[in-house]
Coordinates of N, CA and C in Angstrom, one line a residue:
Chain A
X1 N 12.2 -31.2 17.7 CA 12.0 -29.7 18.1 C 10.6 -29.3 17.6
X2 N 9.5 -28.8 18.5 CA 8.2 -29.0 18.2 C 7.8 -27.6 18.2
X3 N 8.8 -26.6 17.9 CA 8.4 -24.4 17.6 C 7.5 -24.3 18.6
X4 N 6.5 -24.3 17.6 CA 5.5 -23.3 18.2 C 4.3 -24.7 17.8
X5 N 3.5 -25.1 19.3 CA 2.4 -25.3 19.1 C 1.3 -24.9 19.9
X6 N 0.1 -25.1 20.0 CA -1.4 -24.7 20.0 C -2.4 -25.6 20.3
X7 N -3.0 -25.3 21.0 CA -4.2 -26.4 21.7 C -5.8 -25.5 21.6
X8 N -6.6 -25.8 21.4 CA -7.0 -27.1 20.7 C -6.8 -26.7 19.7
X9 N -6.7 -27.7 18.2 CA -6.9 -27.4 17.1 C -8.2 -26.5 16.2
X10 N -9.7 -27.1 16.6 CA -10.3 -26.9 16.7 C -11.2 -26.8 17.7
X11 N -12.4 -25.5 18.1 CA -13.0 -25.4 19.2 C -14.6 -25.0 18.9
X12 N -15.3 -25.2 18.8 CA -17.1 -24.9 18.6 C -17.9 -24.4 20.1
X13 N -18.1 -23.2 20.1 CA -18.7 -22.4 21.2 C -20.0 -22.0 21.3
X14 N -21.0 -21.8 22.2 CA -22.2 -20.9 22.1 C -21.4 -19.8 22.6
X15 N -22.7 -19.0 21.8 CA -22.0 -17.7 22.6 C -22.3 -17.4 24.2
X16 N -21.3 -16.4 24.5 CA -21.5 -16.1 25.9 C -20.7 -17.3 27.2
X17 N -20.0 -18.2 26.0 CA -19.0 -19.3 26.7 C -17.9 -18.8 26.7
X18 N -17.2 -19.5 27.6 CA -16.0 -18.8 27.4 C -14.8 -19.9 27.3
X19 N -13.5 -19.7 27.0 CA -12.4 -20.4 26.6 C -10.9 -20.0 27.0
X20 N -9.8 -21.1 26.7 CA -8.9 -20.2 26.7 C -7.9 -21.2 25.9
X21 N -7.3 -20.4 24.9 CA -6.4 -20.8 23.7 C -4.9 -20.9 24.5
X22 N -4.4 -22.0 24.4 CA -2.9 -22.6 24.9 C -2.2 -22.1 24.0
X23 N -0.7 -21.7 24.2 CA 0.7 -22.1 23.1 C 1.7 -21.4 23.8
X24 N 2.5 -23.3 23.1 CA 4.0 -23.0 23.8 C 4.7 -22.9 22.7
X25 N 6.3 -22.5 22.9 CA 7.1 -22.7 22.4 C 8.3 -22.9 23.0
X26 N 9.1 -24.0 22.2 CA 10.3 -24.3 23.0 C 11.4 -23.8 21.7
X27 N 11.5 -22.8 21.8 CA 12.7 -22.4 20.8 C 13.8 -20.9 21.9
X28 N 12.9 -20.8 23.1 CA 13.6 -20.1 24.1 C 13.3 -18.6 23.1
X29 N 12.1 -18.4 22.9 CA 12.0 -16.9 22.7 C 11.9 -15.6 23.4
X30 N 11.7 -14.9 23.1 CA 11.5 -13.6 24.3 C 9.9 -13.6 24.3
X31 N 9.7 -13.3 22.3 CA 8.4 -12.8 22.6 C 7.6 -13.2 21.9
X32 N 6.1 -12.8 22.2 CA 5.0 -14.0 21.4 C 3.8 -13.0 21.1
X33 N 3.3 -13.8 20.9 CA 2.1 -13.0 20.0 C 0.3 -13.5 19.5
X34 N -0.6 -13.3 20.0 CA -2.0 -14.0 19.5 C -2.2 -12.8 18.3
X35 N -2.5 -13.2 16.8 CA -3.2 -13.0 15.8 C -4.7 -13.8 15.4
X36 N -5.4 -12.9 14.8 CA -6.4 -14.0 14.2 C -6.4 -13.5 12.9
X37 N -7.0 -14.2 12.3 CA -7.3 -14.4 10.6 C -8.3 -14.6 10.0
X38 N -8.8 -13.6 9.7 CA -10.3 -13.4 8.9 C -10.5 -13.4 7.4
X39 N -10.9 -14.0 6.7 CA -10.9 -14.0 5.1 C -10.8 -12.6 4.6
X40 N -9.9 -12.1 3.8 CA -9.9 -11.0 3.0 C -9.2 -10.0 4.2
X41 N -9.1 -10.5 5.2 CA -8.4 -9.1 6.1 C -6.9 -9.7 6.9
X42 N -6.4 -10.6 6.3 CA -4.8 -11.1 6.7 C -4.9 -11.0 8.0
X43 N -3.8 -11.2 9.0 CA -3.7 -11.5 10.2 C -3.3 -9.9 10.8
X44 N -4.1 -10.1 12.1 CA -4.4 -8.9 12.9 C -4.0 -9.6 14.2
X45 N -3.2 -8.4 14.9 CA -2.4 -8.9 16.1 C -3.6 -7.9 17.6
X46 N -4.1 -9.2 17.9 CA -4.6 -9.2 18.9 C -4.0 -8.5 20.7
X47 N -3.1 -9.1 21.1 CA -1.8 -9.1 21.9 C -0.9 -9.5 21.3
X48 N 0.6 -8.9 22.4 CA 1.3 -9.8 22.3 C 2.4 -10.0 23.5
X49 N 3.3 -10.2 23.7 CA 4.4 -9.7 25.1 C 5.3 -10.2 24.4
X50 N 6.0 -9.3 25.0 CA 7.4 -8.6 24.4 C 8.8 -9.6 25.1
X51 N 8.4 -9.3 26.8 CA 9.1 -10.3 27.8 C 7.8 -11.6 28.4
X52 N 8.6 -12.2 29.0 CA 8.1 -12.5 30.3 C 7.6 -11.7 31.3
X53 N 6.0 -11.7 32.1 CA 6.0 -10.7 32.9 C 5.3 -9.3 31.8
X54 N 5.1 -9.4 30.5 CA 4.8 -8.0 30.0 C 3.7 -8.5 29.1
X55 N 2.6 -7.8 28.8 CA 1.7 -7.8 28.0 C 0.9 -6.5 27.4
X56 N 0.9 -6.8 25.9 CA 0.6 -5.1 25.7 C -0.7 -5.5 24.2
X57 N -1.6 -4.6 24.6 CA -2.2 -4.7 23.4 C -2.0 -4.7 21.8
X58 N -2.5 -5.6 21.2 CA -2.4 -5.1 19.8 C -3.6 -4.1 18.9
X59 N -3.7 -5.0 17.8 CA -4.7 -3.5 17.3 C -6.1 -4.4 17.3
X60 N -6.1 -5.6 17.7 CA -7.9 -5.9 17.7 C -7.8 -6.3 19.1
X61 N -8.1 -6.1 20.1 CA -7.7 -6.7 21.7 C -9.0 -6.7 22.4
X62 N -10.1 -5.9 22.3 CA -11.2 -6.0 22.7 C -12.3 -7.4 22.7
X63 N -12.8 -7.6 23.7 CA -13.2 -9.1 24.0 C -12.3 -10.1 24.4
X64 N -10.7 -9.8 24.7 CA -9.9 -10.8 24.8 C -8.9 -10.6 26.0
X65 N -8.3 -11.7 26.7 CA -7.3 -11.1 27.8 C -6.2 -12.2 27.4
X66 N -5.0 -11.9 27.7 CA -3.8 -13.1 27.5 C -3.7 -13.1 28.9
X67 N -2.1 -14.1 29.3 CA -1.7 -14.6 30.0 C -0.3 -15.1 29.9
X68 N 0.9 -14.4 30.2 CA 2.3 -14.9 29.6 C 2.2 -15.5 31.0
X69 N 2.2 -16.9 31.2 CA 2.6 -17.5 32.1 C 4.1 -18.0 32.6
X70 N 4.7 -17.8 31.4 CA 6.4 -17.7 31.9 C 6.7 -17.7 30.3
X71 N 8.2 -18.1 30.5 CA 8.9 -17.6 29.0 C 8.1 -18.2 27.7
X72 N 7.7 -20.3 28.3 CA 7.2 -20.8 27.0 C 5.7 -20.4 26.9
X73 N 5.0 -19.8 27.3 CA 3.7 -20.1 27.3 C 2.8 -18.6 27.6
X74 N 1.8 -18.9 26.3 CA 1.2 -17.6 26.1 C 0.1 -17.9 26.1
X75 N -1.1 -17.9 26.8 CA -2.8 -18.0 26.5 C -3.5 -17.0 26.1
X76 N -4.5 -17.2 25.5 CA -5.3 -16.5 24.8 C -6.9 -16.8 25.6
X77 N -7.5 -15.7 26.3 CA -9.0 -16.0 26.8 C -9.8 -15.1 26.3
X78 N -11.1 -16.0 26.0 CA -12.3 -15.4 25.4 C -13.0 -15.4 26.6
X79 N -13.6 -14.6 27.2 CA -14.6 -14.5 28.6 C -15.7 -14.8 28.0
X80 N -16.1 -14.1 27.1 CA -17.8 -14.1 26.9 C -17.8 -14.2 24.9
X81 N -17.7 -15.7 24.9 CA -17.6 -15.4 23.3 C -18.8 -14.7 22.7
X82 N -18.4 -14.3 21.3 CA -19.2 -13.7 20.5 C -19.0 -14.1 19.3
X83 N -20.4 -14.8 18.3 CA -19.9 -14.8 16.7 C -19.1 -14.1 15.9
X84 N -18.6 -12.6 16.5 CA -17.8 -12.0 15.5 C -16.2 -12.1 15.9
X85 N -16.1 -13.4 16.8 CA -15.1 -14.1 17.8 C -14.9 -15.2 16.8
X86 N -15.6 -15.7 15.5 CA -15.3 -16.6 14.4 C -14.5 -16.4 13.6
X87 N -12.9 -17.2 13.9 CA -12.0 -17.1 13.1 C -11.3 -18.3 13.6
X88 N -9.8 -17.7 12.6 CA -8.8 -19.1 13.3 C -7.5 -18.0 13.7
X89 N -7.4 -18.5 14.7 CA -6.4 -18.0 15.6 C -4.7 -18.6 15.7
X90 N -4.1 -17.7 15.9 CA -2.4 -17.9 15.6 C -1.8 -17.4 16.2
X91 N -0.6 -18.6 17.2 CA 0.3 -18.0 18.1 C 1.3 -17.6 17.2
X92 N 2.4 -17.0 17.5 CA 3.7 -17.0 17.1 C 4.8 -16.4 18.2
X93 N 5.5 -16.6 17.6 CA 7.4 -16.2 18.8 C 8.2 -15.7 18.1
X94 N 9.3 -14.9 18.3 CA 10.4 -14.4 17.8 C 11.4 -14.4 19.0
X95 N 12.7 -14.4 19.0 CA 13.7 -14.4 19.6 C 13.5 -12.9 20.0
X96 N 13.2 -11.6 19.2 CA 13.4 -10.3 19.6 C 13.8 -10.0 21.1
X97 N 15.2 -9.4 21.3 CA 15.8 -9.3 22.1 C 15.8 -7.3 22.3
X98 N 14.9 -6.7 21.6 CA 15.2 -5.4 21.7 C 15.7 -4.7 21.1
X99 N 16.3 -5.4 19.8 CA 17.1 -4.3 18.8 C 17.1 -5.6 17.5
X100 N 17.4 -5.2 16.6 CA 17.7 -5.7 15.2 C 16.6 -6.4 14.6
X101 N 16.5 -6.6 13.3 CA 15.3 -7.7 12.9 C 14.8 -8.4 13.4
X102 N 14.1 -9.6 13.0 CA 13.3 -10.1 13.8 C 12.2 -11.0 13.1
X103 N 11.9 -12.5 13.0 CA 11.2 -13.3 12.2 C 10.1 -14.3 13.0
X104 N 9.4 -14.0 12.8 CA 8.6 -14.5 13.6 C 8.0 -16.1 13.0
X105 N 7.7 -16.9 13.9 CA 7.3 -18.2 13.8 C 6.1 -18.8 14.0
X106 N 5.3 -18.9 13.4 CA 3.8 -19.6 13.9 C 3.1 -20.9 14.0
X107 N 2.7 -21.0 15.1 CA 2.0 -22.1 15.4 C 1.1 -22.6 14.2
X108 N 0.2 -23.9 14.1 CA -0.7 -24.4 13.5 C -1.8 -24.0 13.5
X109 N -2.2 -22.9 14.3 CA -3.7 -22.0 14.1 C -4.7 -23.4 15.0
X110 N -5.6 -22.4 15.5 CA -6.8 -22.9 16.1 C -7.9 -22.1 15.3
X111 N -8.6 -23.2 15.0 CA -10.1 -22.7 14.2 C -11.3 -22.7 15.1
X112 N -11.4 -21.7 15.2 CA -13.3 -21.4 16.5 C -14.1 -20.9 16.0
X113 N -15.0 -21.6 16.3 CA -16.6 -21.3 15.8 C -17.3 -20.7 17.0
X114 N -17.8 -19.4 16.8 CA -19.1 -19.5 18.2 C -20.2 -19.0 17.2
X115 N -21.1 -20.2 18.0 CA -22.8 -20.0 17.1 C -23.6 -19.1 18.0
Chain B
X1 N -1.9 6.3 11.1 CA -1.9 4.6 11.0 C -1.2 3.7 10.0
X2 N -0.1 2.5 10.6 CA 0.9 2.1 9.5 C -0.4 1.3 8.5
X3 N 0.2 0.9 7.5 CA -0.7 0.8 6.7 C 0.4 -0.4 5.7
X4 N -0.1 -1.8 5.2 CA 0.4 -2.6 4.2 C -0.8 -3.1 3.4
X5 N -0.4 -2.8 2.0 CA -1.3 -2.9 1.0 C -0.6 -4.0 0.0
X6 N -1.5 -5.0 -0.1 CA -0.6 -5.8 -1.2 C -1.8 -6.1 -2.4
X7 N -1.1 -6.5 -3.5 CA -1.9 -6.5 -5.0 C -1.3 -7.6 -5.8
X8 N -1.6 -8.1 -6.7 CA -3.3 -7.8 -6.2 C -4.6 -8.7 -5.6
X9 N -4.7 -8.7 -5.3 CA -6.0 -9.9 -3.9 C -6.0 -10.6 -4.2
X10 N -5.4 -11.8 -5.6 CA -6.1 -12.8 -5.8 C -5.3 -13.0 -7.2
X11 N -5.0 -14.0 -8.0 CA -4.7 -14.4 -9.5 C -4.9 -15.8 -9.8
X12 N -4.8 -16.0 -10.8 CA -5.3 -17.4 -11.5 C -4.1 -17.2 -12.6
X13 N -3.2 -17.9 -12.6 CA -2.2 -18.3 -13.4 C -1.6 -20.0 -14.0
X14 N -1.1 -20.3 -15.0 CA -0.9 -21.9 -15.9 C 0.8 -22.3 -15.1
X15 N 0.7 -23.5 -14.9 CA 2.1 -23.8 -14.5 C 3.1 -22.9 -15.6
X16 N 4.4 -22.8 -15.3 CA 5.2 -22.3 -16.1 C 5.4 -21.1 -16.2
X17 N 3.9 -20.1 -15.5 CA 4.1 -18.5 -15.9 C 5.1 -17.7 -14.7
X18 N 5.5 -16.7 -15.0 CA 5.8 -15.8 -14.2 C 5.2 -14.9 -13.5
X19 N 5.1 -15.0 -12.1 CA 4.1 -13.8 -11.3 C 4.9 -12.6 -10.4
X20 N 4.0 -11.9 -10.3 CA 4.8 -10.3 -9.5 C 4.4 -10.0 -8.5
X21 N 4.4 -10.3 -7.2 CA 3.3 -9.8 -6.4 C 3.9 -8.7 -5.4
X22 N 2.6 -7.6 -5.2 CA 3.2 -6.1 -5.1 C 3.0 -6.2 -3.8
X23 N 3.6 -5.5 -2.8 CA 3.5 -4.5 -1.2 C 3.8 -3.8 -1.4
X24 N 2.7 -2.7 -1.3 CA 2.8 -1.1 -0.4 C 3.1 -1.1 1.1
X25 N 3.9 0.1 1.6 CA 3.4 0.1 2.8 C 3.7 1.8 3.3
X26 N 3.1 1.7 4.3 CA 3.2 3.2 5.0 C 3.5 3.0 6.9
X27 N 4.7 2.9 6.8 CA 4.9 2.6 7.8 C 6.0 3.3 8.7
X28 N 5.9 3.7 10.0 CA 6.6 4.6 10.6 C 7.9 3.9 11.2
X29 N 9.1 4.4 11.1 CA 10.4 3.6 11.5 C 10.6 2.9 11.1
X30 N 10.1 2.6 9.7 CA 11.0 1.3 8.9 C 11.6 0.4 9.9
X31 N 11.8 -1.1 9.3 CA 12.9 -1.6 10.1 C 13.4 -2.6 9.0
X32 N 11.9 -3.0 8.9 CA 12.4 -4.7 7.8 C 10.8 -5.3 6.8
X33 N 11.4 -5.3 6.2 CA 9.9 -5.8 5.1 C 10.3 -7.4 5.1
X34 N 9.0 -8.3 5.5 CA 9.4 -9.8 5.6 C 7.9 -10.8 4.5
X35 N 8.1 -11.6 3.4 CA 7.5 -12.3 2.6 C 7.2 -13.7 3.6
X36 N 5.7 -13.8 3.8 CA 5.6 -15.4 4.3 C 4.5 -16.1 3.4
X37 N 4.6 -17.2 3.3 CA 3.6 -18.4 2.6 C 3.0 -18.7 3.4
X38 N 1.6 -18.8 3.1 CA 0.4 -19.7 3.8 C 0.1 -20.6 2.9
X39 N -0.2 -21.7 3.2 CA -0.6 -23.0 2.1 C -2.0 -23.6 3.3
X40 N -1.9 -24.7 3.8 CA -3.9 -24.8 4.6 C -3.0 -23.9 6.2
X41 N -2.0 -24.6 6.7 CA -2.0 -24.0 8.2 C -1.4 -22.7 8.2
X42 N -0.2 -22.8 9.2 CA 0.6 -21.3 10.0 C 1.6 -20.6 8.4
X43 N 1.9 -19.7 8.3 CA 2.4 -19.0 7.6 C 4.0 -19.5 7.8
X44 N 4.9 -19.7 6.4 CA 6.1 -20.2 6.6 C 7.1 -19.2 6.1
X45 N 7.7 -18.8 6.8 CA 9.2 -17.9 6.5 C 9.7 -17.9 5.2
X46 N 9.8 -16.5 4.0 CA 10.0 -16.5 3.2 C 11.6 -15.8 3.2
X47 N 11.2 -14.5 3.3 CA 12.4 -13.6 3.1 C 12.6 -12.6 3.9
X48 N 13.2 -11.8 4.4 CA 13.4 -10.8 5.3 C 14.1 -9.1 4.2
X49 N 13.8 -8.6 4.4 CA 14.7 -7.1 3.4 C 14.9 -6.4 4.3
X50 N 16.1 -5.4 4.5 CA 16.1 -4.5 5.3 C 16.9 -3.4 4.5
X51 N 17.8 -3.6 3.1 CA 18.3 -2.6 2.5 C 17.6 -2.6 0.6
X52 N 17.2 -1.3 0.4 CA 17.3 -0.7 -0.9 C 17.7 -2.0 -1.9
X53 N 17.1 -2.3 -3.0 CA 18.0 -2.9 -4.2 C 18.6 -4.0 -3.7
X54 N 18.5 -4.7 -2.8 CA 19.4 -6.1 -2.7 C 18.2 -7.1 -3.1
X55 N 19.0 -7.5 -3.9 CA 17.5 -9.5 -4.5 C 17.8 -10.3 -3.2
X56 N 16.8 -10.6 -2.6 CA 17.3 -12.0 -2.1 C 16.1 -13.1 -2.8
X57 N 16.4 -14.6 -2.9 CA 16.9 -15.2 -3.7 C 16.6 -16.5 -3.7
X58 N 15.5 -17.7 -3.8 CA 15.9 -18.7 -2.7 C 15.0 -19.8 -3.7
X59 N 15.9 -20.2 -5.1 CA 15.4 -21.1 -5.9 C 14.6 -20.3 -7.1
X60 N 13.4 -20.6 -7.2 CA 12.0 -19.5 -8.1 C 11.7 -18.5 -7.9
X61 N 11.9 -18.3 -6.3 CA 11.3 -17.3 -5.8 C 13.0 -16.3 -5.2
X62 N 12.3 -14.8 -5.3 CA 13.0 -13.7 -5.4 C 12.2 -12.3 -4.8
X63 N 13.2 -11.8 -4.2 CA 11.9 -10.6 -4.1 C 13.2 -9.5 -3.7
X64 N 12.5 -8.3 -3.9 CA 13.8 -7.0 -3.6 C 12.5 -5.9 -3.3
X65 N 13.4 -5.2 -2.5 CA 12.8 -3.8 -1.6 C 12.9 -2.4 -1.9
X66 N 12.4 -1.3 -2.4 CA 11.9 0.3 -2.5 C 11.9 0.4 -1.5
X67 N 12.8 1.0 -0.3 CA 12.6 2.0 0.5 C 12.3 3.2 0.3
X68 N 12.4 4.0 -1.1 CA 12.4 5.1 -1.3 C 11.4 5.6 -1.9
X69 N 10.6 4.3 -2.5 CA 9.5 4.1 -3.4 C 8.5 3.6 -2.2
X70 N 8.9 3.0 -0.8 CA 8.3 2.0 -0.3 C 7.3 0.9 -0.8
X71 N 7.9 0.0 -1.4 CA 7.7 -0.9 -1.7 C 8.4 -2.6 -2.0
X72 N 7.6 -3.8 -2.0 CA 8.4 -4.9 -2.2 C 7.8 -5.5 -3.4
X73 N 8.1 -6.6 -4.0 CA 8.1 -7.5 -5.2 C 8.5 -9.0 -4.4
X74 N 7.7 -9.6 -5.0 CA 7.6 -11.0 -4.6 C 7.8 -11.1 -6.4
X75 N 8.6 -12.3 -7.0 CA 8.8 -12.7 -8.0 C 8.8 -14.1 -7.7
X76 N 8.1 -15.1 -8.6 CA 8.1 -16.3 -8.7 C 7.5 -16.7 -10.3
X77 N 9.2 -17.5 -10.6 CA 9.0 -18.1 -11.9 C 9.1 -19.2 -12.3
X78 N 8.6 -19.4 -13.2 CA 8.4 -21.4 -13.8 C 7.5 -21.7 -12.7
X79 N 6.0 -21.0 -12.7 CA 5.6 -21.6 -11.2 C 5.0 -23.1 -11.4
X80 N 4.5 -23.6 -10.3 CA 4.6 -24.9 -10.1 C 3.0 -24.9 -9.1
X81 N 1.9 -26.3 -9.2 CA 1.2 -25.8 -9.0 C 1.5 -26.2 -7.4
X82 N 2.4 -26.6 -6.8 CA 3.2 -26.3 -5.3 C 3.4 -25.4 -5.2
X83 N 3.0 -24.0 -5.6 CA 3.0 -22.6 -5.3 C 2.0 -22.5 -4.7
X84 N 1.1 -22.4 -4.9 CA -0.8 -22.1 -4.9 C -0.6 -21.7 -3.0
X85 N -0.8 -20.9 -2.7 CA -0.7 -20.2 -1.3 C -1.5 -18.9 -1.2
X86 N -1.4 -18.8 -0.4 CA -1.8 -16.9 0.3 C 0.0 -16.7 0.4
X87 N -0.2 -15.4 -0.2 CA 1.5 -14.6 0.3 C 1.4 -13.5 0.9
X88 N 1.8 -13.5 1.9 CA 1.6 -12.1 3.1 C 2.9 -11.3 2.9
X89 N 3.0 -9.9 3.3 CA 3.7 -9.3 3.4 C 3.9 -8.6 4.8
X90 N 4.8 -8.2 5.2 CA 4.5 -8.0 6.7 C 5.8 -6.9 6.8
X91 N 5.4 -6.1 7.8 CA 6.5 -4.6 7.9 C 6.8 -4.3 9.1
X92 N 7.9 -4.9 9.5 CA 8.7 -4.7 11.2 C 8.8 -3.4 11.6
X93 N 8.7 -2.8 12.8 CA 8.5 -1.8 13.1 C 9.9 -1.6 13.9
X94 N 10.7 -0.2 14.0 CA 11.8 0.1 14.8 C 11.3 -0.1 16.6
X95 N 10.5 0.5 16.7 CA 9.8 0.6 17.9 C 8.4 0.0 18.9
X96 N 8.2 -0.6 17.4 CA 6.4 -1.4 17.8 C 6.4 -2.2 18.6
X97 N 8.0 -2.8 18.2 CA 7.6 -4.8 18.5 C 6.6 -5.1 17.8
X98 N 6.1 -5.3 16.8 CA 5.2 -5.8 16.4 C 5.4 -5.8 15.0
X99 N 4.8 -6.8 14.1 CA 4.4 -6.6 12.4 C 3.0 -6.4 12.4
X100 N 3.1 -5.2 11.0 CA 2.0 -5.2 10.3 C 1.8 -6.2 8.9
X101 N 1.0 -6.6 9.3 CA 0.7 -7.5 7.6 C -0.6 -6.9 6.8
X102 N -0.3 -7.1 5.5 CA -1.4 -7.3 4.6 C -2.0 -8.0 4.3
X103 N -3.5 -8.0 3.6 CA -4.2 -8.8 3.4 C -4.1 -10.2 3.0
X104 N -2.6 -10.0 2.1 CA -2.4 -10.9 1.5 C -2.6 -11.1 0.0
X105 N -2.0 -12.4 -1.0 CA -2.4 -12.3 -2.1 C -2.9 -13.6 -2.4
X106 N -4.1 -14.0 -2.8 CA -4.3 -15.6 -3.1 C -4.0 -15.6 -4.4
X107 N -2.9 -16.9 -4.7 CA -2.5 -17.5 -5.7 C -2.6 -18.7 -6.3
X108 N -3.2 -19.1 -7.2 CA -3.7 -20.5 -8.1 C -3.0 -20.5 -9.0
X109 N -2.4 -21.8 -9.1 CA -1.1 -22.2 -10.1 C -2.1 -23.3 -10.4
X110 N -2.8 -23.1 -12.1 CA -3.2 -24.5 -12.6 C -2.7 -25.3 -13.3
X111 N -2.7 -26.5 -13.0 CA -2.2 -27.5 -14.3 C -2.2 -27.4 -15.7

């Protein structure tokens, strides 16, 4: 059983390139999530989708578009990187069905550089 | 704006001591306060709280929830230097879909 994983591991960009960050999970969740993670400022939720079919901003979303391509699989695109696009990035999933708690699971992080 | 504050940013402690580590939070519709470990990769599933005064419990590590105080406690004792992590705290929302996390706390368990 392989959760949650993420492609590439690591990624090195000029700026003004662009990308797009993979992850599946096979644990049959509802819903997923791109964070990234910046020293001293813990993880900040970029997107996320809730269902299949739904995509809703989170609180840093600017420079970025997702992609819920069906239940397993969430992409993350950078159109036009930017060095302040330097960090390491993190999918995660939860079962959240719409009511009750809820634990979320994360991938192995992708680390990107844009020079 | 919800808001999770954890304390404090950073410690250096000897195998064997006991540590405390605090979450604030200010967060609208409560749902659930949740503890995760970071060590080098993805953050690993600690604890979940959703009522007042209950410990939960899981070996060294312990933590219990202030709703009324809003606040959590991460306790870890006899530490071990297989502690040594970032500890996040994170605050489920009734309505967000989403967690808020804090900063985090980096922790060094020396030999």
């Amino acid at each position: 059983n392989a959760g949650v994983t993420q492609t590439p591991k690591f990624q090195v960009l000029k700026t003004g390139q662009s990308m797009t960050l993979q992850c599946a999970q096979d644990m049959n969740h509802n819903s997923m999530y791109w964070y990234r993670q910046d020293p001293g400022m813990g993880l900040r939720l970029i997107y996320y989708s809730a269902s299949e079919g739904t995509t809703d901003k989170g609180e840093v979303p600017n420079g970025y578009n997702v992609s819920r391509l069906n239940k397993r699989e969430f992409s993350l695109r950078l159109e036009s990187a930017a060095p302040s696009q330097t960090s390491v990035y993190f999918c995660a999933s939860s079962l959240r069905t719409g009511g009750g708690t809820d634990t979320q699971y994360f991938g192995p992080g992708t680390r990107l550089t844009v020079l | 704006e919800d808001k999770v504050v954890q304390s404090p940013l950073s410690l250096v402690v000897h195998e064997g001591d006991t540590v405390t580590l605090n979450c604030s939070y200010e967060v609208t519709n409560f749902r659930s306060l949740l503890w995760y470990k970071q060590e080098k990769k993805a953050p690993t599933f600690l604890f979940m709280l959703t009522s007042s005064g209950i410990e939960k419990k899981s070996g060294r590590l312990s933590s219990i929830l202030d709703k009324k105080e809003l606040f959590s406690i991460l306790n870890i004792t006899a530490t071990q230097t297989g502690d040594s992590a970032v500890y996040l705290c994170a605050v489920d929302e009734e309505y967000g879909n989403k967690l808020v996390f804090g900063a985090g706390t980096i922790l060094r368990v020396k030999s």
